[in-house]
Short mmCIF file of C-alpha atoms in Angstrom, two decimals:
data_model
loop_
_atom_site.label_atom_id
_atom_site.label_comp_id
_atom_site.label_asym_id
_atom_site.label_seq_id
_atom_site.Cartn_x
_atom_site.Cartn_y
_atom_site.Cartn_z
CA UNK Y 1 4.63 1.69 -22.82
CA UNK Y 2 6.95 3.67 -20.33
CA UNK Y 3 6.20 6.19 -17.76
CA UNK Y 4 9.13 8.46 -16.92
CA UNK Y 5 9.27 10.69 -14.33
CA UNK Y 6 12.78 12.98 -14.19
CA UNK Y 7 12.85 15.91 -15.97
CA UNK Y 8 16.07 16.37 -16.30
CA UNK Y 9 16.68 13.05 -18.00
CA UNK Y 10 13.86 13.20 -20.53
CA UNK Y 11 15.79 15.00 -23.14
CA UNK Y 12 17.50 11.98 -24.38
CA UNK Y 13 14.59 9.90 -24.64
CA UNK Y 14 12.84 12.59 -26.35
CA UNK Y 15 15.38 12.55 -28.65
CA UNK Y 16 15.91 8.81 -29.10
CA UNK Y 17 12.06 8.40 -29.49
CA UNK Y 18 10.10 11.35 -30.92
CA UNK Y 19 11.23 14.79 -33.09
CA UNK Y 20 10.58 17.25 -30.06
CA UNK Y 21 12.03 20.91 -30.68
CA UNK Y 22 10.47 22.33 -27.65
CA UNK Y 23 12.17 19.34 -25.24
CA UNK Y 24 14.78 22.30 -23.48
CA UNK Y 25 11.96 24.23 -22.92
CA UNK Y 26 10.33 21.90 -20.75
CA UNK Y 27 12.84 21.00 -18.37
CA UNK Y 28 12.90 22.41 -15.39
CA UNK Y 29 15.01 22.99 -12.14
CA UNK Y 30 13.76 21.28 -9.33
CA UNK Y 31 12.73 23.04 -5.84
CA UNK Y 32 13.91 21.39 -2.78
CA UNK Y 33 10.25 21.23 -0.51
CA UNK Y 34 10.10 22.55 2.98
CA UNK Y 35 8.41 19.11 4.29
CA UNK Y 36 11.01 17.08 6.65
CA UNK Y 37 13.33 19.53 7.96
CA UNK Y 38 14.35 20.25 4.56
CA UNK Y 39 15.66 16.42 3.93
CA UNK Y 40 12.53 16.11 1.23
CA UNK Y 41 13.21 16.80 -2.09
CA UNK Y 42 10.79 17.97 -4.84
CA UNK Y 43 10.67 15.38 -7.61
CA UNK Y 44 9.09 18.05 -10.11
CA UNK Y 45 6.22 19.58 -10.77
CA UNK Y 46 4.62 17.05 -12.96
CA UNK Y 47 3.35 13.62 -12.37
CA UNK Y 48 5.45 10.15 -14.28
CA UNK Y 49 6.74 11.00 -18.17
CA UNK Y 50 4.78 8.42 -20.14
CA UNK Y 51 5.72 6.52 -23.55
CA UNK Y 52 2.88 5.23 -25.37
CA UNK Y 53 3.56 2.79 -28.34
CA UNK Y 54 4.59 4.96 -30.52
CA UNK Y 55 5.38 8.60 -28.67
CA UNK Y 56 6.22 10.15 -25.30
CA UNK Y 57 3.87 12.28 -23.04
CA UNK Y 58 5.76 14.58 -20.89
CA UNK Y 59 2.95 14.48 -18.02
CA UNK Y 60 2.78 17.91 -15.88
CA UNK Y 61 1.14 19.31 -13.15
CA UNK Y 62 1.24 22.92 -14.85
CA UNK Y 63 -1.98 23.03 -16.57
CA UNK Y 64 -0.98 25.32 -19.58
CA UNK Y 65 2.29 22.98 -20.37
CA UNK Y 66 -0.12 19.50 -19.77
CA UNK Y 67 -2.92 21.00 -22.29
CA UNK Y 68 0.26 21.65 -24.83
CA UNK Y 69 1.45 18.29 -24.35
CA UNK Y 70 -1.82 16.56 -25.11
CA UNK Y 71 -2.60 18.84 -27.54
CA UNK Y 72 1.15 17.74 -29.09
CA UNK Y 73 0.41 14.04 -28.57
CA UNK Y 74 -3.01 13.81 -29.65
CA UNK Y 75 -4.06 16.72 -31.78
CA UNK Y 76 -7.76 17.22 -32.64
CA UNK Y 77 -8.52 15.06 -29.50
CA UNK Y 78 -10.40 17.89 -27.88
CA UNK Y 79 -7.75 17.94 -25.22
CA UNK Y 80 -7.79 20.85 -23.91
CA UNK Y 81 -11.34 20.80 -22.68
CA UNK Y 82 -11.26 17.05 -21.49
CA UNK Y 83 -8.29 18.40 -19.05
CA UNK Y 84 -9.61 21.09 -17.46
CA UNK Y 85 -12.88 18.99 -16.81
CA UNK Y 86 -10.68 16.42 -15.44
CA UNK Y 87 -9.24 19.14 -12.97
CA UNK Y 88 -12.59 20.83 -12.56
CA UNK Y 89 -14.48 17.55 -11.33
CA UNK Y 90 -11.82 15.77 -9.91
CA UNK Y 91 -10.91 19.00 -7.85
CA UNK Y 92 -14.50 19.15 -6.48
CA UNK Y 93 -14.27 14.93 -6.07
CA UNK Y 94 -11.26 15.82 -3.49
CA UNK Y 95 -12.58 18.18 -2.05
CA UNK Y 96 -15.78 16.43 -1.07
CA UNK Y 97 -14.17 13.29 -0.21
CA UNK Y 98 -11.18 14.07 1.61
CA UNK Y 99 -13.10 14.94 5.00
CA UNK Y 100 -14.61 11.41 4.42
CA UNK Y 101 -11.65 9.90 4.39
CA UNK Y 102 -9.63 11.92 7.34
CA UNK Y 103 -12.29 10.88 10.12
CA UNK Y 104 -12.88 6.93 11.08
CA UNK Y 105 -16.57 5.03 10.48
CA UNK Y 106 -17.26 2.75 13.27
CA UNK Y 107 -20.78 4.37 13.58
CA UNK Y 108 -22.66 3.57 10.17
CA UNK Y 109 -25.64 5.92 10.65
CA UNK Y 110 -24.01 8.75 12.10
CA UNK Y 111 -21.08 9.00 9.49
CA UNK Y 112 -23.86 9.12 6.24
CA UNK Y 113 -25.86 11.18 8.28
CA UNK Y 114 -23.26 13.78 8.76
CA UNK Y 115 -23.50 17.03 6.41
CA UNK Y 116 -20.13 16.39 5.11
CA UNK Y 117 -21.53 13.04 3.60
CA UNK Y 118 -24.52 14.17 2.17
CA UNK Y 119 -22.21 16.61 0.39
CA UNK Y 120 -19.88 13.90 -0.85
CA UNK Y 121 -23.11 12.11 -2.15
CA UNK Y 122 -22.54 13.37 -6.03
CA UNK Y 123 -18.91 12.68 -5.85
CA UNK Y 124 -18.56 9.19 -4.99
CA UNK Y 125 -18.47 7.50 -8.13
CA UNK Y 126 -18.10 4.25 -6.38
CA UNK Y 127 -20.57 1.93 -8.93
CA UNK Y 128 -18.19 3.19 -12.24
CA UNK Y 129 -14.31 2.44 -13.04
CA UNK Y 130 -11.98 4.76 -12.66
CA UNK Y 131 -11.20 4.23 -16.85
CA UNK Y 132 -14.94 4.76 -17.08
CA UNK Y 133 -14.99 8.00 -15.25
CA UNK Y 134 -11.80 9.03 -17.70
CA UNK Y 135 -13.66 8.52 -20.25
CA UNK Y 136 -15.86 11.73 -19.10
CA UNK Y 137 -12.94 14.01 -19.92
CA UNK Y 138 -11.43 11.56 -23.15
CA UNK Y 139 -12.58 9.53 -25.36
CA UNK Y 140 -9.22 8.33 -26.40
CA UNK Y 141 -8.14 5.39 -24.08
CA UNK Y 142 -4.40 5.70 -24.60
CA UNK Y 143 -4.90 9.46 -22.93
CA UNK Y 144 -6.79 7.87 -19.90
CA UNK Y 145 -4.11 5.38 -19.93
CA UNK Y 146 -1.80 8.31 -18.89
CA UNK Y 147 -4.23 9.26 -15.89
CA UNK Y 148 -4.87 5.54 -14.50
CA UNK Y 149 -1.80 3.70 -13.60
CA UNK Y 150 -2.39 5.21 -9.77
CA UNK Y 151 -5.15 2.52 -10.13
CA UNK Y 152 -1.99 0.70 -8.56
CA UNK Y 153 -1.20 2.14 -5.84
CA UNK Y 154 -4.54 0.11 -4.34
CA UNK Y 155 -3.30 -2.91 -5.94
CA UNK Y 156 -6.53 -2.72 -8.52
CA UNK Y 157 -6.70 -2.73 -12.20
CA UNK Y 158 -8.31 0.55 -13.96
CA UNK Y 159 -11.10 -1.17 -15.33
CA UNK Y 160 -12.33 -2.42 -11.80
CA UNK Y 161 -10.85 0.41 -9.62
CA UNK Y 162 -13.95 2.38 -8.14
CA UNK Y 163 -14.22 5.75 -9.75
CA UNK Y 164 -14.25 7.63 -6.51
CA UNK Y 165 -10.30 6.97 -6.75
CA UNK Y 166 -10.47 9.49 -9.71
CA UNK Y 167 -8.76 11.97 -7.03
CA UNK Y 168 -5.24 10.18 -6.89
CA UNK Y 169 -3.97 11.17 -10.05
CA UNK Y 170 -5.68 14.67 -9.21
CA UNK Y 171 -3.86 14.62 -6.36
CA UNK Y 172 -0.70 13.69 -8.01
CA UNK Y 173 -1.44 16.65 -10.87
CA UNK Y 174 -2.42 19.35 -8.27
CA UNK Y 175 0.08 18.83 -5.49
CA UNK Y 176 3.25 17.08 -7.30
CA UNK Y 177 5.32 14.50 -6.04
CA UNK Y 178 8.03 14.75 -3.37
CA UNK Y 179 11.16 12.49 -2.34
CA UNK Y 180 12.42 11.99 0.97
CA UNK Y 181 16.58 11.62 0.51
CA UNK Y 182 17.57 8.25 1.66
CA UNK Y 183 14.56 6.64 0.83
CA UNK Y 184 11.06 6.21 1.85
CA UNK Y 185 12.35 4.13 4.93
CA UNK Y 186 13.63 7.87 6.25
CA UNK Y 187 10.31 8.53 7.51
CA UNK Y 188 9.86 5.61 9.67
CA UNK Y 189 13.40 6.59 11.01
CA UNK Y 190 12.53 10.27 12.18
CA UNK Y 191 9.40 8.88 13.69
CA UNK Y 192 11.08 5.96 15.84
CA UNK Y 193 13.32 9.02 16.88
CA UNK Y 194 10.70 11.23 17.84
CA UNK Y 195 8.68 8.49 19.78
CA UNK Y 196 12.04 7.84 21.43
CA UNK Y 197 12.41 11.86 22.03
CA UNK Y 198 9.06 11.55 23.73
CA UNK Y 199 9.84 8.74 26.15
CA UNK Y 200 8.53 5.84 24.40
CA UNK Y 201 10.06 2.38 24.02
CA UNK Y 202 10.74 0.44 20.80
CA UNK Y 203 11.34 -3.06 20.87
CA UNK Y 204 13.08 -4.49 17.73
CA UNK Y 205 14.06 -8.51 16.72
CA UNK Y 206 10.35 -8.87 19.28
CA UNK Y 207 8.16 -10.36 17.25
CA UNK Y 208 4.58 -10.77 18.69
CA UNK Y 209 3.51 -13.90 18.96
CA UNK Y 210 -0.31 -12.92 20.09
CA UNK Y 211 -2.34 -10.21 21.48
CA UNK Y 212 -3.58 -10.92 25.03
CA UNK Y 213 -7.48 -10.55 25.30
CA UNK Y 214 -10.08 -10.86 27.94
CA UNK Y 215 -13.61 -10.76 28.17
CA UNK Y 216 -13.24 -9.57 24.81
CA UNK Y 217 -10.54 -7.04 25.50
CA UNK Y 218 -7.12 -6.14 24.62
CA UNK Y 219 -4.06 -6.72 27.71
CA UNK Y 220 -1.09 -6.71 25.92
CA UNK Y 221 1.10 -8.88 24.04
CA UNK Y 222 2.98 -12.18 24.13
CA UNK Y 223 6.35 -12.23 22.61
CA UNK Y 224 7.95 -14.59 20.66
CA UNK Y 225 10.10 -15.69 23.51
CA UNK Y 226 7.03 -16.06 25.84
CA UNK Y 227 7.64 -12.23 27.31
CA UNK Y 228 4.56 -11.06 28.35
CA UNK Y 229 4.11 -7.11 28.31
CA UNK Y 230 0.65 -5.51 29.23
CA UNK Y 231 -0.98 -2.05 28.21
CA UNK Y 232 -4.58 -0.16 28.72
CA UNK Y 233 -4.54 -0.02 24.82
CA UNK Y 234 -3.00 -2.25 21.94
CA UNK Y 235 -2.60 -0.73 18.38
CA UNK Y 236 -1.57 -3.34 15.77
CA UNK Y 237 -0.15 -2.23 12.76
CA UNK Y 238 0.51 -5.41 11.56
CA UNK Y 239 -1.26 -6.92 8.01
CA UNK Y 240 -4.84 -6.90 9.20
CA UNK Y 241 -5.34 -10.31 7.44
CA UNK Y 242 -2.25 -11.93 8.77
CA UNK Y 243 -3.53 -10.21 12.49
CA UNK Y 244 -6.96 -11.58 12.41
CA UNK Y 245 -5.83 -15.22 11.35
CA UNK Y 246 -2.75 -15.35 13.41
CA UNK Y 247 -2.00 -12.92 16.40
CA UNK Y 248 -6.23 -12.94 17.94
CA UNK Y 249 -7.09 -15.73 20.20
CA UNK Y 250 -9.05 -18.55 18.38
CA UNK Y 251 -12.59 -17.64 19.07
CA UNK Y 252 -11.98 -13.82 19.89
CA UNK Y 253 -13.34 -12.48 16.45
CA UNK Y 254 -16.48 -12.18 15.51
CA UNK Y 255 -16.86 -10.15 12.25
CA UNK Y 256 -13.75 -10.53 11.07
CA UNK Y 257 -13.30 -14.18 11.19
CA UNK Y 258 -10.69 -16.59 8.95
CA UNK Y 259 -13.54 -17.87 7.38
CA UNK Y 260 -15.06 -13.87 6.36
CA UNK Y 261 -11.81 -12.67 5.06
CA UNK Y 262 -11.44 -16.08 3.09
CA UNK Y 263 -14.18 -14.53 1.07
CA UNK Y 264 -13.28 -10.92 0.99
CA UNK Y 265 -11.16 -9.42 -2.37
CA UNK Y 266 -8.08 -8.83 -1.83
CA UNK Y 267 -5.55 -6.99 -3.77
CA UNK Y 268 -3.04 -8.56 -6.46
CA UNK Y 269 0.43 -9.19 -5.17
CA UNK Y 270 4.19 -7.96 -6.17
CA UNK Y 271 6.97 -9.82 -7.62
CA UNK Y 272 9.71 -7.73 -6.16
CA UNK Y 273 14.05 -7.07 -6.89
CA UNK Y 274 15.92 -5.30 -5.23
CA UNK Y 275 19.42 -5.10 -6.68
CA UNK Y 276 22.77 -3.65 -5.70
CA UNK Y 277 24.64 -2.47 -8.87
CA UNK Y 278 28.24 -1.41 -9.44
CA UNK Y 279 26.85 0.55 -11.74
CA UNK Y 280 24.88 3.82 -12.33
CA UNK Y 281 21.90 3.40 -15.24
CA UNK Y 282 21.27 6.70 -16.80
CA UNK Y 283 17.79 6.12 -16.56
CA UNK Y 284 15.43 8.37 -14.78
CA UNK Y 285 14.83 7.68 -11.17
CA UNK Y 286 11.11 6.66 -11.98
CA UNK Y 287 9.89 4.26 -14.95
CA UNK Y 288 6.76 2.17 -15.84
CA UNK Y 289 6.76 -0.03 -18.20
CA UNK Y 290 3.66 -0.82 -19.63
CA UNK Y 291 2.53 -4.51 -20.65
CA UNK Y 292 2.03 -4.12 -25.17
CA UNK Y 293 -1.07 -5.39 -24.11
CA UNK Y 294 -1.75 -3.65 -20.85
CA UNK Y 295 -5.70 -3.76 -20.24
CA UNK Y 296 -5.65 -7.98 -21.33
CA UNK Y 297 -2.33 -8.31 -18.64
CA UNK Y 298 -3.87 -6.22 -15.77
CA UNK Y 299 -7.43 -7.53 -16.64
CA UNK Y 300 -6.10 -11.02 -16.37
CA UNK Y 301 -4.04 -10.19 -12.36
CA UNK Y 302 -7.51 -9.71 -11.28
CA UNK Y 303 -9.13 -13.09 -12.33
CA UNK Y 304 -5.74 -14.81 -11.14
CA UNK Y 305 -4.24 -15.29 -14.29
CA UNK Y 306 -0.59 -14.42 -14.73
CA UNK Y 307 2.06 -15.80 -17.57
CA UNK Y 308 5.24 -15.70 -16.22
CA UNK Y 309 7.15 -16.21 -19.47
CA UNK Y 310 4.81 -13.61 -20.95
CA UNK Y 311 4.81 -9.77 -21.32
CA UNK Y 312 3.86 -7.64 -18.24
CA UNK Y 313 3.92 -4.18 -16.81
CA UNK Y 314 6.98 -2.97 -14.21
CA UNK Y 315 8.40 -0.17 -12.35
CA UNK Y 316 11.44 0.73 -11.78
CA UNK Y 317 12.83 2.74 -9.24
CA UNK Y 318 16.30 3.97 -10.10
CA UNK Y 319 16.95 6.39 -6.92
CA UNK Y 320 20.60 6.68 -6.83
CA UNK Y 321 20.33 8.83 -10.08
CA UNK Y 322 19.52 11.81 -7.59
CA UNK Y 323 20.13 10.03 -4.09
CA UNK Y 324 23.86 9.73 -3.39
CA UNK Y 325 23.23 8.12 0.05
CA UNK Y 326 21.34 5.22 -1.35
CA UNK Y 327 24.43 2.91 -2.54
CA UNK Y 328 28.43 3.65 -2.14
CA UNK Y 329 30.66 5.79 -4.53
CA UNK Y 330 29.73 4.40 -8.64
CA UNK Y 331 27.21 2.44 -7.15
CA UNK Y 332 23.77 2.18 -7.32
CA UNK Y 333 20.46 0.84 -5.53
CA UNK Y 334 17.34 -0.55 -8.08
CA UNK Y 335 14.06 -1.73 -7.19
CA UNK Y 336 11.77 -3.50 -9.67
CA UNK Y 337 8.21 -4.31 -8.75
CA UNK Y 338 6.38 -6.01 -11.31
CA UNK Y 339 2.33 -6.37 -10.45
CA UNK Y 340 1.23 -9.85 -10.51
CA UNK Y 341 -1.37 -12.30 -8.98
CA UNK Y 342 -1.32 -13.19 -5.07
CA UNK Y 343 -1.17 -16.07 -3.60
CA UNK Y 344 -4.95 -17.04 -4.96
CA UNK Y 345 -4.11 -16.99 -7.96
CA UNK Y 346 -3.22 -19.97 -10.53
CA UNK Y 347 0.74 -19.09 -10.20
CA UNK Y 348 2.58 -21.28 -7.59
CA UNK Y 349 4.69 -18.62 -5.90
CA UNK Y 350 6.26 -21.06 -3.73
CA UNK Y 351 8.26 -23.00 -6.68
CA UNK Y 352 12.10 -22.21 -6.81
CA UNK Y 353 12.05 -22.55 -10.24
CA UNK Y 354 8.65 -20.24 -11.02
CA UNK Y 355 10.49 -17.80 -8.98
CA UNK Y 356 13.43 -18.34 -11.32
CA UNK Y 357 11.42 -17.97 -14.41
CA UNK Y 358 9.91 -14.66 -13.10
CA UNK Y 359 13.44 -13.07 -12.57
CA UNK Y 360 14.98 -13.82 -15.82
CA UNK Y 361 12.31 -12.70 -17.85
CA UNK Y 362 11.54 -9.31 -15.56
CA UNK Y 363 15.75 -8.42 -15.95
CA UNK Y 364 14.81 -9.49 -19.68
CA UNK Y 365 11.94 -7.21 -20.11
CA UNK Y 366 13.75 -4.18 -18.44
CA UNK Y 367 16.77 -4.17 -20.20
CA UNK Y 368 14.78 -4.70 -23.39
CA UNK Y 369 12.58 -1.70 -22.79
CA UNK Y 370 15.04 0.59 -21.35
CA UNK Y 371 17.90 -0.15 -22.99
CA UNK Y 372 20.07 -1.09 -20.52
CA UNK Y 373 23.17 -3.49 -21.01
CA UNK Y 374 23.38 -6.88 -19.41
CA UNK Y 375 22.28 -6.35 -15.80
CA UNK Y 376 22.95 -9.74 -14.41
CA UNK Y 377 26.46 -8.68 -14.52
CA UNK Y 378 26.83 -5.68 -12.47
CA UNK Y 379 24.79 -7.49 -9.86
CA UNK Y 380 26.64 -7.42 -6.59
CA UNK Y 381 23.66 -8.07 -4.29
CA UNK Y 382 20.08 -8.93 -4.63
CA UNK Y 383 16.61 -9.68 -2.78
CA UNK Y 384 13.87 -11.47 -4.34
CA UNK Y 385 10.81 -11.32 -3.06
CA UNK Y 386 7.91 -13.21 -4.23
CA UNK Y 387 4.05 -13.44 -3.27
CA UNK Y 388 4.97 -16.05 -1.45
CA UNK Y 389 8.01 -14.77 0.43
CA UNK Y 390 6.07 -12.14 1.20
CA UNK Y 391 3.55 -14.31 2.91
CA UNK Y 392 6.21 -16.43 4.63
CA UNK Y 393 8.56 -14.31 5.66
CA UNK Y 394 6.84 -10.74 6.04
CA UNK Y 395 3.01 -11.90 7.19
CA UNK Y 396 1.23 -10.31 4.58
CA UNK Y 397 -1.69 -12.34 3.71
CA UNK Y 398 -2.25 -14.25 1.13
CA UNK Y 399 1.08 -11.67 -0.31
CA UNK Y 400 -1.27 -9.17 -1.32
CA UNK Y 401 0.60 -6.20 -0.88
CA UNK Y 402 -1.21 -3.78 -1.11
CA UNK Y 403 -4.32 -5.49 1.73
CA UNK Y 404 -8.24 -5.55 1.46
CA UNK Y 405 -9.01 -4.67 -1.79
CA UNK Y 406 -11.55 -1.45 -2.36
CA UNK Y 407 -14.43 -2.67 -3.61
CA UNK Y 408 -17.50 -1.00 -2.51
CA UNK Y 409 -18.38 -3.50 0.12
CA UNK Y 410 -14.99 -3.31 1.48
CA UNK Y 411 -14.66 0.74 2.03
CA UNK Y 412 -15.88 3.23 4.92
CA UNK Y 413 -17.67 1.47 7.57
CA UNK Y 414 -17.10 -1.63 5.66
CA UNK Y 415 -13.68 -1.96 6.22
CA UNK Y 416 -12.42 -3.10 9.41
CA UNK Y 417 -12.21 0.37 11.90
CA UNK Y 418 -9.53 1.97 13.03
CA UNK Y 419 -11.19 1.34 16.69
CA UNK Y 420 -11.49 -2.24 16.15
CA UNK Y 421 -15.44 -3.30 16.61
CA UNK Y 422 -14.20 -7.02 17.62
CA UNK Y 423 -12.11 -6.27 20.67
CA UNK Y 424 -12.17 -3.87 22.59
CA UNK Y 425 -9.07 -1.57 24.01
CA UNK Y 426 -7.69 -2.76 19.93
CA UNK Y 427 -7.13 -0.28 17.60
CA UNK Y 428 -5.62 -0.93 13.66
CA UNK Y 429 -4.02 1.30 11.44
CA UNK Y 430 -2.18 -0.29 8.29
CA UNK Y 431 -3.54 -0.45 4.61
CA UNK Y 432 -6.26 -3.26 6.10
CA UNK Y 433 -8.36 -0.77 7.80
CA UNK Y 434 -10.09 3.23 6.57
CA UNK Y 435 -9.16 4.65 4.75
CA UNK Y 436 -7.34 2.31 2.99
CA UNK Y 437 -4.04 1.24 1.50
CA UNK Y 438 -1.14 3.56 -0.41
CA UNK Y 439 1.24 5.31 2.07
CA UNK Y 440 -0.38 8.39 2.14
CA UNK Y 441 -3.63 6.98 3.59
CA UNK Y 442 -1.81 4.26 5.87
CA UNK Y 443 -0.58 7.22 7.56
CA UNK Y 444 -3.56 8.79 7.52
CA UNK Y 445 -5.08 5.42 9.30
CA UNK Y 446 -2.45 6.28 12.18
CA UNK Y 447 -3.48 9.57 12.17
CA UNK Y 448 -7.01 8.65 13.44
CA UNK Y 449 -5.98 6.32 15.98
CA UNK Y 450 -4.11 9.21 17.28
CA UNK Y 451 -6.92 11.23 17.54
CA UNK Y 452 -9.20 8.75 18.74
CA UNK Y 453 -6.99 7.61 21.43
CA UNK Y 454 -6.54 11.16 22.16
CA UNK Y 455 -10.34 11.65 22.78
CA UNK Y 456 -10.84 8.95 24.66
CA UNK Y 457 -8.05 10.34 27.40
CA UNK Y 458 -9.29 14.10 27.37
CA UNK Y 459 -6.50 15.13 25.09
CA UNK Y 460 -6.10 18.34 22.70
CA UNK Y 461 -5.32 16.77 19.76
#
């Protein structure tokens, strides 16, 4: 199975793949946004282009040209009515939930209490799947394949992915997707500058080697290099399981000790390339290749089980197709991230040769399924990153990418707060604490600290 997601390179798969007369019809011009000073760019209107076994959906965000696409794909499926349930619920599901998730839960009482909860009551799906809750709007399972692989983005498989999470690919549907030129990382840039604009300080090559608390309150920080710098408040945005173990005094924590997040779920972990071509594929910028067996291969991540010589699902992020700035003149920057098992699982990430293994057969699997011509040879630089390099060298626990994982016990007021309950003056933001993990909601988690630090000092906010 493949998901692709630029419009204006669809035609020739269309072609290659599936007798499609209306293809020109459906590709459209894309609209530069007006988020980021102009520097973010509109990806389309639709959500990924997806290739089933045997046929591609051309996935869309225009309701009248997604309910002729399903209705192309899978006549006599009842389409047309499953998707505009879909929209109809999952709108409502958004719009209940949303307030939930942009305010923080470090009172339990107060928070389901609130009017805005008891509202969200109907909505919140959380003891069904999100493939269950697809299967309101179809029965067929290769449709709700199309809708679930946001089931990702939390580092969960479909089948075990709380049905409250139905809203992502709403979200995606409803609102589109947008890219920031030069990369996600673009983001982080403008913000450094604007903390700089407003007087702050940014220390980089620092790493923190603890946070300074007493009687049960946040200082400061210890550096590295045995600097000490002190503050009123400390915000760690550090992984919250790598934090608790690592950077808290022994002893500080009392909830969230080593020994509690030893037994919490966590979310599976990445096997991740990124590669320097002298080439340019002509694939489009986004792809997602789908295991042949995808529910067995996704099913089996979340019990730890993971076949490294076998089949398995990747993306494939091919940004230079629209992104000049990402690599130099006929080159071009390509990121593969292929879901896997962390660092609990029954894979030993930290064996050269496993590691070797996984690469071969992931450049072996894309070029297979995209058609692409001997990769290894227009490699000109490369990063491999591993569950366990990403444990080791970038302090994510247990290289679970994508943090805590959100299981009903592990959501709301049940995931660490954003106004840390073990230590005072500490706040977290990050994908360990509410509302959860996926970039739009880390930033979200920064968001409330904002505010919440802006409370406590009297500040309009």
């Amino acid at each position: 199975l493949y998901f692709h997601e630029d419009p204006s390179l669809n035609k020739q798969y269309q072609q290659r793949n599936v007798d499609d007369d209306d293809d020109e019809n459906r590709s459209e011009k894309e609209e530069p946004s007006d988020s980021l000073d102009q520097k973010s760019e509109k990806i389309d209107e639709r959500p990924p282009k997806q290739k089933l076994p045997d046929y591609f959906i051309d996935m869309s965000s225009t309701p009248e040209k997604m309910k002729e696409e399903l209705e192309r794909v899978f006549p006599g499926e009842n389409t047309d009515q499953g998707y505009e349930k879909f929209k109809s619920r999952e709108k409502a599901r958004y719009e209940a939930l949303m307030p939930l998730l942009q305010r923080e839960w470090s009172s339990l009482w107060r928070s389901l209490l609130d009017i805005q909860a008891v509202y969200a009551l109907p909505h919140i799906g959380l003891f069904r799947s999100l493939f269950s809750v697809l299967g309101d709007y179809f029965l067929n399972e290769n449709i709700r394949l199309c809708f679930t692989f946001q089931a990702k983005y939390l580092g969960m498989a479909p089948t075990t992915c709380p049905g409250t999470f139905g809203l992502i690919p709403f979200v995606e549907h409803h609102f589109g997707i947008d890219y920031v030129e030069g990369g996600l990382r673009r983001i982080s840039e403008v913000m450094a500058d604007v903390v700089q604009e407003c007087g702050g300080k940014i220390l980089l090559n620092k790493p923190v080697k603890k946070i300074i608390v007493e009687n049960q309150s946040a200082k400061g920080v210890v550096l590295e290099d045995g600097t000490e710098e002190r503050f009123d408040k400390v915000v760690v945005n550090a992984d919250f399981g790598y934090a608790a173990n690592n950077l808290f005094p022994e002893g500080t924590l009392k909830r969230w000790t080593p020994q509690v997040l030893d037994k919490c779920g966590i979310s599976c972990g990445t096997f991740t390339m990124y590669l320097g071509l002298d080439t340019l594929y002509q694939i489009p910028h986004h792809n997602i290749i789908f295991a042949e067996e995808y529910k067995k291969s996704i099913d089996g991540i979340t019990i730890g089980e993971f076949d490294v010589s076998g089949d398995f699902s990747i993306y494939v992020c091919n940004p230079s197709i629209r992104d000049t700035t990402m690599a130099p003149p006929g080159h071009s920057a390509l990121f593969i991230l292929v879901p896997c098992t962390n660092m609990r699982g029954k894979v030993d990430w930290s064996d050269q040769n496993v590691v070797d293994n996984m690469r071969r057969k992931t450049l072996s699997i894309v070029e297979k399924r995209l058609s692409l011509d001997n990769i290894e040879s227009h490699i000109r630089c490369e990063r491999v990153v591993s569950p366990y390099g990403w444990k080791t060298e970038y302090n994510v626990y247990e290289g679970a990418v994508f943090n805590l994982a959100h299981s009903v016990g592990q959501m709301l007021y049940w995931r660490p707060h954003n106004k840390f309950e073990d230590v005072q003056d500490c706040y977290i933001t990050g994908g360990g604490t509410h509302p959860g993990s996926g970039l739009p909601t880390i930033y979200e988690s920064g968001r409330l600290v904002a505010k919440l630090l802006c409370d406590e000092y009297g500040i309009t906010y």
